[in-house]
Tab-separated table of C-alpha atoms in Angstrom:
chain	number	residue	atom	x	y	z
L	50	MET	CA	-79.291	55.773	-19.641
L	51	GLU	CA	-77.242	58.719	-18.443
L	52	ALA	CA	-79.167	58.201	-14.778
L	53	LEU	CA	-78.063	54.914	-14.783
L	54	THR	CA	-74.475	55.551	-15.798
L	55	GLN	CA	-74.103	58.276	-12.904
L	56	THR	CA	-76.012	55.883	-10.678
L	57	VAL	CA	-73.310	53.450	-11.120
L	58	SER	CA	-70.452	55.634	-11.190
L	59	THR	CA	-71.606	56.971	-7.654
L	60	ALA	CA	-72.430	53.398	-6.008
L	61	ILE	CA	-68.886	52.247	-7.035
L	62	GLN	CA	-67.103	55.645	-4.998
L	63	SER	CA	-69.392	55.051	-2.449
L	64	SER	CA	-69.217	51.153	-2.177
L	65	ASP	CA	-72.573	50.961	-2.727
L	66	TYR	CA	-73.232	47.381	-3.480
L	67	SER	CA	-77.212	47.352	-3.196
L	68	ALA	CA	-77.489	50.245	-5.497
L	69	LEU	CA	-75.180	48.390	-7.771
L	70	SER	CA	-77.704	45.109	-7.511
L	71	LEU	CA	-80.701	46.817	-8.303
L	72	VAL	CA	-79.237	48.549	-11.481
L	73	PHE	CA	-77.803	44.992	-12.477
L	74	THR	CA	-80.980	43.232	-11.916
L	75	SER	CA	-84.353	44.946	-12.159
L	76	GLN	CA	-83.607	48.414	-13.665
L	77	TRP	CA	-81.660	47.399	-16.600
L	78	GLN	CA	-84.452	44.903	-17.893
L	79	SER	CA	-85.931	48.328	-19.499
L	80	LEU	CA	-82.899	48.677	-21.606
L	81	GLY	CA	-82.193	47.155	-25.240
L	82	GLN	CA	-78.946	44.950	-25.739
L	83	GLY	CA	-76.705	47.818	-26.445
L	84	GLU	CA	-77.428	49.906	-24.095
L	85	GLN	CA	-76.856	46.848	-21.538
L	86	ARG	CA	-73.637	46.196	-23.089
L	87	SER	CA	-72.593	50.016	-22.502
L	88	LEU	CA	-73.315	49.897	-19.053
L	89	ALA	CA	-71.792	46.569	-18.219
L	90	ALA	CA	-68.551	47.834	-19.550
L	91	HIS	CA	-68.664	51.300	-17.995
L	92	PHE	CA	-69.334	49.154	-14.540
L	93	ILE	CA	-66.420	46.992	-15.434
L	94	LYS	CA	-64.255	50.366	-16.291
L	95	MET	CA	-64.940	52.125	-13.266
L	96	ALA	CA	-64.420	49.502	-10.863
L	97	VAL	CA	-61.210	48.711	-12.045
L	98	ALA	CA	-60.197	52.001	-12.226
L	99	SER	CA	-61.700	52.839	-8.388
L	100	PRO	CA	-58.284	52.931	-5.914
L	101	ASN	CA	-61.052	51.383	-3.169
L	102	PHE	CA	-63.510	49.376	-4.616
L	103	PHE	CA	-61.457	46.109	-5.239
L	104	PRO	CA	-60.613	43.879	-3.799
L	105	THR	CA	-62.575	44.421	-0.722
L	106	ALA	CA	-66.026	43.946	-2.771
L	107	PHE	CA	-65.039	40.686	-3.980
L	108	GLN	CA	-66.236	39.625	-0.414
L	109	SER	CA	-69.749	40.594	-1.281
L	110	PRO	CA	-71.605	37.851	-2.888
L	111	THR	CA	-73.795	40.376	-4.453
L	112	ILE	CA	-71.189	42.357	-6.177
L	113	LEU	CA	-69.640	38.904	-6.863
L	114	ALA	CA	-73.236	38.381	-8.825
L	115	VAL	CA	-73.095	42.046	-10.253
L	116	ILE	CA	-69.872	41.055	-11.852
L	117	THR	CA	-71.311	37.517	-13.439
L	118	THR	CA	-73.769	39.634	-15.122
L	119	THR	CA	-71.625	42.223	-16.448
L	120	LEU	CA	-69.107	39.673	-17.940
L	121	SER	CA	-71.570	37.843	-19.917
L	122	HIS	CA	-73.201	41.299	-21.021
L	123	LEU	CA	-70.076	43.077	-22.756
L	124	PRO	CA	-69.179	44.969	-26.384
L	125	PRO	CA	-66.769	43.772	-28.575
L	126	THR	CA	-64.216	45.641	-26.770
L	127	VAL	CA	-63.746	47.187	-23.090
L	128	GLU	CA	-61.838	50.356	-23.182
L	129	GLY	CA	-58.273	49.476	-22.084
L	130	GLY	CA	-59.060	45.982	-21.940
L	131	ALA	CA	-60.483	46.207	-18.293
L	132	ASP	CA	-62.540	43.232	-18.385
L	133	ASN	CA	-59.310	41.104	-18.942
L	134	ILE	CA	-58.165	42.574	-15.751
L	135	LEU	CA	-60.977	42.679	-13.839
L	136	ARG	CA	-60.432	38.646	-14.222
L	137	GLN	CA	-56.970	38.639	-13.524
L	138	ARG	CA	-57.612	40.238	-10.237
L	139	LEU	CA	-60.942	38.038	-9.078
L	140	PHE	CA	-58.750	35.146	-10.421
L	141	ASP	CA	-55.705	35.951	-7.877
L	142	TYR	CA	-57.938	36.705	-5.264
L	143	LYS	CA	-59.722	33.281	-5.417
L	144	VAL	CA	-56.796	31.613	-5.724
L	145	ASN	CA	-54.811	33.855	-2.989
L	146	GLU	CA	-57.605	34.598	-0.405
L	147	GLU	CA	-60.402	31.786	-0.971
L	148	ASP	CA	-58.456	29.048	-1.953
L	149	ASP	CA	-61.167	28.451	-4.704
L	150	PHE	CA	-59.376	27.003	-7.336
L	151	SER	CA	-62.244	25.833	-9.808
L	152	THR	CA	-63.716	29.030	-9.564
L	153	ALA	CA	-60.559	30.760	-10.491
L	154	ALA	CA	-59.765	28.617	-13.251
L	155	ARG	CA	-63.326	29.131	-15.019
L	156	ILE	CA	-62.963	32.985	-14.402
L	157	LEU	CA	-59.771	32.752	-15.855
L	158	SER	CA	-60.386	31.033	-18.681
L	159	GLY	CA	-63.069	33.605	-20.086
L	160	VAL	CA	-60.091	36.077	-20.599
L	161	ARG	CA	-60.277	37.070	-24.021
L	162	MET	CA	-56.929	37.144	-25.911
L	163	GLU	CA	-56.005	38.127	-29.047
L	164	ALA	CA	-52.913	36.462	-30.932
L	165	ASN	CA	-52.848	38.288	-34.262
L	166	ASP	CA	-54.137	42.079	-33.961
L	167	VAL	CA	-51.189	43.651	-31.988
L	168	GLY	CA	-53.135	46.760	-31.880
L	169	SER	CA	-55.935	45.092	-30.049
L	170	VAL	CA	-56.062	45.632	-26.381
L	171	TYR	CA	-56.945	42.281	-26.209
L	172	TYR	CA	-53.527	41.134	-27.540
L	173	MET	CA	-51.397	38.894	-26.291
L	174	SER	CA	-48.149	37.026	-27.083
L	175	PRO	CA	-47.479	33.296	-27.313
L	176	LEU	CA	-46.167	33.230	-23.807
L	177	GLU	CA	-48.925	35.316	-22.342
L	178	ARG	CA	-51.694	32.690	-23.561
L	179	CYS	CA	-49.960	29.921	-22.799
L	180	ASP	CA	-49.139	31.282	-19.335
L	181	VAL	CA	-53.211	31.567	-19.212
L	182	PHE	CA	-54.198	28.037	-19.851
L	183	VAL	CA	-51.130	26.879	-17.822
L	184	LYS	CA	-52.471	28.731	-15.010
L	185	VAL	CA	-56.191	27.341	-15.646
L	186	ALA	CA	-54.886	23.909	-15.791
L	187	GLU	CA	-52.755	23.948	-12.828
L	188	CYS	CA	-56.051	25.138	-10.962
L	189	TYR	CA	-58.088	22.457	-12.166
L	190	LEU	CA	-55.367	20.193	-10.934
L	191	GLU	CA	-55.547	21.308	-7.193
L	192	GLU	CA	-59.082	20.201	-7.188
L	193	ASP	CA	-58.561	16.957	-9.104
L	194	LEU	CA	-60.721	18.048	-12.101
L	195	THR	CA	-58.701	16.176	-15.019
L	196	VAL	CA	-60.399	16.472	-17.658
L	197	GLU	CA	-60.926	19.769	-17.506
L	198	ALA	CA	-57.073	20.373	-16.648
L	199	GLU	CA	-56.352	18.253	-19.434
L	200	GLY	CA	-58.564	20.522	-22.089
L	201	ALA	CA	-56.395	23.782	-20.691
L	202	VAL	CA	-52.703	22.293	-21.265
L	203	THR	CA	-53.581	20.733	-23.963
L	204	LYS	CA	-54.534	24.651	-25.366
L	205	ALA	CA	-51.370	25.807	-24.068
L	206	GLY	CA	-49.173	23.207	-25.904
L	207	ASN	CA	-50.758	24.091	-29.416
L	208	ILE	CA	-49.890	27.480	-28.543
L	209	ILE	CA	-46.286	26.207	-27.822
L	210	GLU	CA	-46.334	24.065	-31.175
L	211	ASN	CA	-47.468	26.169	-32.871
L	212	SER	CA	-45.401	29.467	-32.324
L	213	GLY	CA	-42.055	27.392	-32.131
L	214	ILE	CA	-41.181	28.248	-28.358
L	215	SER	CA	-38.140	26.314	-26.832
L	216	ILE	CA	-36.088	26.071	-23.743
L	217	VAL	CA	-32.889	28.045	-24.066
L	218	LYS	CA	-29.896	25.563	-22.981
L	219	LYS	CA	-28.053	27.503	-20.352
L	220	ASP	CA	-24.442	28.844	-21.239
L	221	ASN	CA	-21.944	28.592	-18.854
L	222	ASN	CA	-19.619	30.528	-20.169
L	223	SER	CA	-21.844	33.695	-20.500
L	224	ASN	CA	-20.865	36.697	-18.989
L	225	ASN	CA	-22.849	40.629	-18.680
L	226	ASP	CA	-20.265	42.510	-20.529
L	227	ASP	CA	-22.980	43.618	-22.816
L	228	GLY	CA	-24.697	45.412	-20.164
L	229	ASP	CA	-28.214	46.003	-19.674
L	230	ASP	CA	-29.429	44.439	-23.427
L	231	LYS	CA	-28.004	41.258	-22.121
L	232	ALA	CA	-29.369	41.155	-19.044
L	233	LYS	CA	-32.873	41.672	-20.680
L	234	ASN	CA	-32.244	38.588	-23.153
L	235	LYS	CA	-31.362	36.586	-20.240
L	236	THR	CA	-34.557	37.618	-17.996
L	237	THR	CA	-36.604	36.734	-21.446
L	238	ASP	CA	-35.143	33.176	-21.844
L	239	ASP	CA	-35.710	32.779	-18.135
L	240	ALA	CA	-39.295	33.896	-18.472
L	241	THR	CA	-39.488	31.382	-21.594
L	242	MET	CA	-37.991	28.220	-19.591
L	243	THR	CA	-39.789	28.983	-16.563
L	244	LEU	CA	-43.308	29.150	-18.342
L	245	LEU	CA	-42.291	25.675	-20.496
L	246	LEU	CA	-41.295	24.090	-17.484
L	247	ARG	CA	-44.609	24.598	-15.339
L	248	TYR	CA	-46.353	23.588	-19.002
L	249	LYS	CA	-44.818	20.263	-18.917
L	250	SER	CA	-44.967	19.664	-15.121
L	251	THR	CA	-48.468	20.522	-15.764
L	252	TYR	CA	-48.887	18.064	-18.708
L	253	ALA	CA	-47.478	15.402	-16.774
L	254	ARG	CA	-49.656	15.777	-13.613
L	255	VAL	CA	-52.662	15.413	-16.042
L	256	LEU	CA	-51.453	12.247	-17.622
L	257	ASP	CA	-50.580	11.134	-13.842
L	258	ALA	CA	-53.722	11.627	-12.676
L	259	ASN	CA	-55.591	10.150	-16.009
L	260	ARG	CA	-53.498	6.890	-15.104
L	261	LYS	CA	-51.569	7.424	-18.631
L	262	PHE	CA	-48.822	6.419	-16.882
L	263	LEU	CA	-46.312	5.649	-19.576
L	264	PRO	CA	-46.220	9.015	-21.152
L	265	ALA	CA	-46.534	10.911	-17.555
L	266	ALA	CA	-43.123	8.524	-17.430
L	267	THR	CA	-41.370	10.153	-19.968
L	268	LYS	CA	-42.619	13.599	-18.943
L	269	TYR	CA	-41.525	13.425	-15.298
L	270	HIS	CA	-38.126	11.968	-16.737
L	271	ASP	CA	-37.873	15.024	-19.188
L	272	LEU	CA	-38.866	17.522	-16.294
L	273	SER	CA	-35.866	15.754	-14.205
L	274	THR	CA	-33.033	16.539	-16.383
L	275	ALA	CA	-34.011	20.341	-16.565
L	276	TYR	CA	-30.613	20.709	-14.848
L	277	LEU	CA	-29.769	20.960	-18.407
L	278	TYR	CA	-30.951	23.856	-18.920
L	279	THR	CA	-31.350	25.953	-15.620
L	280	ASP	CA	-29.152	25.992	-12.199
L	281	THR	CA	-32.643	27.484	-10.808
L	282	ILE	CA	-34.547	24.444	-9.547
L	283	ASP	CA	-33.087	22.824	-6.536
L	284	GLU	CA	-31.447	19.614	-6.887
L	285	ASP	CA	-33.870	17.989	-4.388
L	286	ASP	CA	-37.022	18.859	-6.515
L	287	LEU	CA	-35.747	17.620	-9.780
L	288	LEU	CA	-34.660	13.925	-7.617
L	289	VAL	CA	-38.525	14.440	-7.188
L	290	MET	CA	-39.145	14.021	-10.614
L	291	LEU	CA	-37.121	11.594	-10.973
L	292	GLY	CA	-39.026	10.090	-8.312
L	293	LYS	CA	-42.420	10.226	-10.322
L	294	ALA	CA	-41.018	9.137	-13.435
L	295	VAL	CA	-39.891	5.722	-11.813
L	296	THR	CA	-43.232	5.426	-10.047
L	297	CYS	CA	-45.285	6.087	-13.189
L	298	ALA	CA	-42.805	3.536	-14.904
L	299	ILE	CA	-43.635	1.043	-12.787
L	300	LEU	CA	-47.107	1.519	-12.965
L	301	SER	CA	-47.505	1.451	-16.856
L	302	PRO	CA	-48.935	-1.764	-18.724
L	303	ASN	CA	-46.249	-4.491	-19.459
L	304	SER	CA	-44.860	-3.329	-23.393
L	305	ALA	CA	-42.056	-3.215	-25.320
L	306	GLN	CA	-42.221	0.590	-25.043
L	307	ARG	CA	-42.725	0.377	-21.485
L	308	GLN	CA	-39.611	-1.720	-21.142
L	309	ARG	CA	-37.682	0.972	-23.247
L	310	VAL	CA	-38.766	3.603	-20.509
L	311	LEU	CA	-37.762	1.590	-17.666
L	312	GLY	CA	-34.434	1.189	-19.646
L	313	LEU	CA	-34.242	5.183	-19.885
L	314	VAL	CA	-34.644	5.855	-16.125
L	315	TYR	CA	-32.331	2.858	-15.200
L	316	LYS	CA	-29.719	4.366	-16.372
L	317	ASP	CA	-29.675	7.848	-15.192
L	318	GLU	CA	-26.852	7.937	-12.743
L	319	ARG	CA	-28.946	9.812	-10.162
L	320	LEU	CA	-31.663	6.617	-9.563
L	321	GLN	CA	-29.769	5.535	-6.621
L	322	GLN	CA	-30.236	9.076	-4.732
L	323	LEU	CA	-34.075	8.160	-4.522
L	324	ASP	CA	-33.002	6.083	-1.777
L	325	SER	CA	-32.429	8.788	0.377
L	326	ILE	CA	-36.191	10.448	-0.079
L	327	PRO	CA	-38.673	8.330	2.276
L	328	GLN	CA	-41.443	8.581	-0.493
L	329	PHE	CA	-39.141	6.811	-3.007
L	330	GLN	CA	-37.000	4.514	-0.398
L	331	SER	CA	-38.092	1.443	-2.516
L	332	HIS	CA	-38.520	2.577	-5.934
L	333	SER	CA	-35.013	2.111	-7.371
L	334	SER	CA	-35.232	-1.163	-6.435
L	335	VAL	CA	-38.234	-2.265	-7.593
L	336	LEU	CA	-37.514	-0.935	-11.108
L	337	THR	CA	-34.201	-2.437	-11.158
L	338	LYS	CA	-35.496	-5.558	-10.890
L	339	MET	CA	-38.471	-5.167	-13.471
L	340	TYR	CA	-35.633	-3.760	-15.745
L	341	LEU	CA	-33.694	-6.442	-15.504
L	342	ASN	CA	-36.343	-9.202	-15.371
L	343	ARG	CA	-36.416	-10.064	-11.947
L	344	ILE	CA	-38.895	-11.270	-9.295
L	345	VAL	CA	-40.359	-8.559	-7.702
L	346	GLN	CA	-41.000	-9.796	-3.444
L	347	LYS	CA	-44.317	-9.115	-1.268
L	348	GLN	CA	-42.478	-6.890	0.645
L	349	GLU	CA	-41.258	-4.995	-2.017
L	350	LEU	CA	-44.437	-4.435	-3.605
L	351	GLU	CA	-46.240	-3.525	-0.269
L	352	GLN	CA	-43.680	-0.460	0.570
L	353	PHE	CA	-43.221	0.885	-3.182
L	354	GLU	CA	-47.661	0.598	-2.746
L	355	SER	CA	-47.762	2.747	0.229
L	356	SER	CA	-46.038	5.648	-1.439
L	357	LEU	CA	-48.452	5.940	-4.081
L	358	ALA	CA	-51.238	8.422	-4.447
L	359	ASP	CA	-54.583	7.544	-4.367
L	360	HIS	CA	-55.827	7.317	-8.014
L	361	GLN	CA	-52.520	5.331	-8.447
L	362	LYS	CA	-54.043	2.791	-5.978
L	363	ALA	CA	-57.280	2.098	-8.152
L	364	ILE	CA	-58.966	-1.316	-8.281
L	365	MET	CA	-59.049	-2.908	-11.421
L	366	ALA	CA	-62.197	-5.001	-12.706
L	367	ASP	CA	-60.177	-8.221	-11.807
L	368	GLY	CA	-59.611	-7.064	-8.039
L	369	LEU	CA	-56.000	-6.083	-8.192
L	370	THR	CA	-54.778	-2.738	-8.240
L	371	ILE	CA	-52.868	-1.387	-10.925
L	372	VAL	CA	-49.527	-1.907	-9.502
L	373	GLU	CA	-50.254	-5.481	-8.178
L	374	ARG	CA	-51.545	-6.487	-11.694
L	375	GLY	CA	-48.072	-4.769	-13.064
L	376	VAL	CA	-45.872	-6.321	-10.754
L	377	LEU	CA	-47.771	-9.667	-11.126
L	378	GLU	CA	-47.405	-9.507	-14.670
L	379	HIS	CA	-43.543	-8.296	-14.561
L	380	ASN	CA	-43.176	-11.399	-12.077
L	381	MET	CA	-44.875	-13.796	-14.932
L	382	VAL	CA	-42.253	-12.511	-16.940
L	383	ALA	CA	-39.865	-13.053	-14.838
L	384	VAL	CA	-40.638	-16.663	-14.259
L	385	SER	CA	-40.769	-17.033	-17.713
L	386	HIS	CA	-36.942	-16.412	-17.654
L	387	LEU	CA	-36.071	-18.992	-15.135
L	388	TYR	CA	-38.615	-22.148	-16.044
L	389	LYS	CA	-39.679	-23.709	-19.077
L	390	SER	CA	-43.224	-25.056	-17.383
L	391	ILE	CA	-44.608	-24.359	-13.714
L	392	TYR	CA	-47.985	-25.605	-11.886
L	393	PHE	CA	-49.868	-22.926	-10.879
L	394	SER	CA	-50.159	-23.823	-7.589
L	395	GLN	CA	-46.674	-23.408	-7.434
L	396	LEU	CA	-46.948	-19.983	-9.888
L	397	ALA	CA	-49.339	-18.470	-7.060
L	398	GLU	CA	-46.936	-19.155	-3.879
L	399	LEU	CA	-43.843	-17.747	-6.297
L	400	LEU	CA	-45.591	-14.434	-7.201
L	401	GLY	CA	-47.266	-13.893	-3.207
L	402	VAL	CA	-50.010	-12.200	-4.423
L	403	VAL	CA	-52.973	-14.330	-5.919
L	404	ASP	CA	-54.501	-17.717	-5.604
L	405	CYS	CA	-54.090	-20.475	-8.390
L	406	GLU	CA	-56.815	-19.343	-9.963
L	407	LYS	CA	-56.374	-15.337	-10.455
L	408	ALA	CA	-52.755	-16.447	-11.706
L	409	GLU	CA	-54.042	-18.823	-14.526
L	410	LYS	CA	-56.568	-15.509	-15.598
L	411	VAL	CA	-53.971	-13.190	-15.494
L	412	ALA	CA	-51.600	-15.883	-17.935
L	413	ALA	CA	-53.930	-16.610	-19.998
L	414	LYS	CA	-54.960	-12.601	-20.760
L	415	MET	CA	-51.257	-12.148	-20.623
L	416	ILE	CA	-51.096	-15.165	-23.469
L	417	THR	CA	-54.404	-13.920	-25.534
L	418	ASP	CA	-52.562	-10.228	-25.642
L	419	GLY	CA	-49.116	-10.750	-26.626
L	420	LEU	CA	-47.484	-10.316	-23.690
L	421	LEU	CA	-46.408	-13.844	-22.600
L	422	SER	CA	-45.318	-16.712	-25.062
L	423	GLY	CA	-46.430	-19.376	-23.903
L	424	SER	CA	-49.779	-22.012	-23.292
L	425	ILE	CA	-51.419	-23.561	-20.963
L	426	ASP	CA	-52.682	-26.931	-19.701
L	427	GLU	CA	-56.036	-27.064	-17.660
L	428	MET	CA	-56.251	-30.554	-16.968
L	429	GLU	CA	-53.087	-30.409	-15.224
L	430	GLY	CA	-52.926	-27.075	-14.186
L	431	VAL	CA	-49.615	-26.574	-15.750
L	432	LEU	CA	-48.121	-23.075	-17.874
L	433	TYR	CA	-45.956	-23.745	-20.426
L	434	PHE	CA	-43.407	-20.844	-21.283
L	435	HIS	CA	-42.167	-20.644	-24.942
L	436	PRO	CA	-39.097	-19.080	-25.313
L	437	PRO	CA	-38.762	-16.359	-28.000
L	438	ALA	CA	-36.996	-17.320	-31.490
L	439	LYS	CA	-33.556	-15.830	-32.076
L	440	ASP	CA	-34.546	-13.658	-34.533
L	441	GLU	CA	-37.206	-12.291	-32.200
L	442	SER	CA	-34.412	-11.294	-29.561
L	443	SER	CA	-32.575	-9.697	-32.340
L	444	LEU	CA	-35.359	-7.635	-33.509
L	445	LEU	CA	-35.951	-6.981	-29.353
L	446	ARG	CA	-32.166	-5.629	-29.445
L	447	TRP	CA	-32.445	-3.496	-32.565
L	448	ASP	CA	-35.755	-2.200	-31.191
L	449	GLU	CA	-34.036	-0.796	-27.713
L	450	THR	CA	-30.879	0.481	-30.202
L	451	ILE	CA	-33.157	2.253	-32.328
L	452	THR	CA	-34.920	4.058	-29.283
L	453	SER	CA	-31.584	4.851	-27.775
L	454	PHE	CA	-30.695	6.698	-30.766
L	455	CYS	CA	-33.879	8.435	-30.993
L	456	VAL	CA	-33.629	9.737	-27.719
L	457	GLN	CA	-29.976	10.915	-28.283
L	458	LEU	CA	-31.339	12.432	-31.847
L	459	ASN	CA	-34.144	14.456	-29.602
L	460	LYS	CA	-31.614	15.867	-27.335
L	461	VAL	CA	-29.306	17.003	-30.076
L	462	THR	CA	-32.438	18.566	-32.198
L	463	ASP	CA	-33.331	20.444	-28.874
L	464	ALA	CA	-30.031	21.658	-28.109
L	465	VAL	CA	-29.507	23.077	-31.762
L	466	ARG	CA	-33.430	24.640	-31.971
L	467	ALA	CA	-32.310	26.507	-28.607
L	468	SER	CA	-28.811	27.679	-30.046
């Protein structure tokens, strides 16, 4: 054992990759499990401490194999938490030098994190643990591994919820008269806020990528209001978040909750500014028509669809894309406000995106799902609309009032928690 330990130390100093490979493939097979763990810990400690071994060694497949072997054969504790240091360095190398995001995410996922024992070399504060999971989720998203990203960002969210981390609302009246202590507190607040904004952005992207468009729209809009908390984010970036909120709101399935989210975004005073961004030029117009139950024209639909990401253009079982189906269902409801009855041939022409048969199928499903109040005369090819009763309309207005109140209450609660 002592001879192998010395061989490892010498090989690290001279960057003898072949010697290290020999030790951790054939030679250490004769060792017991405890000795293997000790030798693996020795390699990692010495490699991390060496000023010349890394990052050059990361370029060698031989050393990467040695690292994989040693990281999977460690004792409960490595001196100085050297294994975590190695994982962080290898993570940075994979991200910055090779753009290998999925491998980087898997490496960082193995970091040992102690939440309770402050004296442990593996102790991490809630912010530090949250940062690890957010980084992992961000990397998985870079390679469209949405399931893995969702798992990581969920863990980050649990840490935030359990530890009570919150954003500190900016104070425009603050000054620096208190010296270094106040500057230190401000730095802490800024770090917390930056991490939480990264978490929220990652969470919104995960929801978006998994086609959970309605909650994604809410998260994106929340992000777009970050100007309430910080001046460090560019206004154009906030507008992009608002544009993404509009996109996801439009793509969301037709429901009362969707209408509430449409209203939330419609009432945002920055909505018209999206017209100045090429990617979102048609968004304010389409969202306005949807919120006000006006018919969205075919050319508007095509312009909007051209701005979508690939996962937002998925074709559904009925042969329609997500946005085609969403606009079709919206237009069906909009038509119900204009007509008491209509032939499907006229309806298909008015909608401009489907034939008579498909228009009838969509109408039938919307009626079955409770999204449209009406009935179908198949013999005559006529769709009859049944206007909602007065008490139902009152309930809808009451529902919108309650929703608006809850939104304002949440904002007040956040402000109180941050104060």
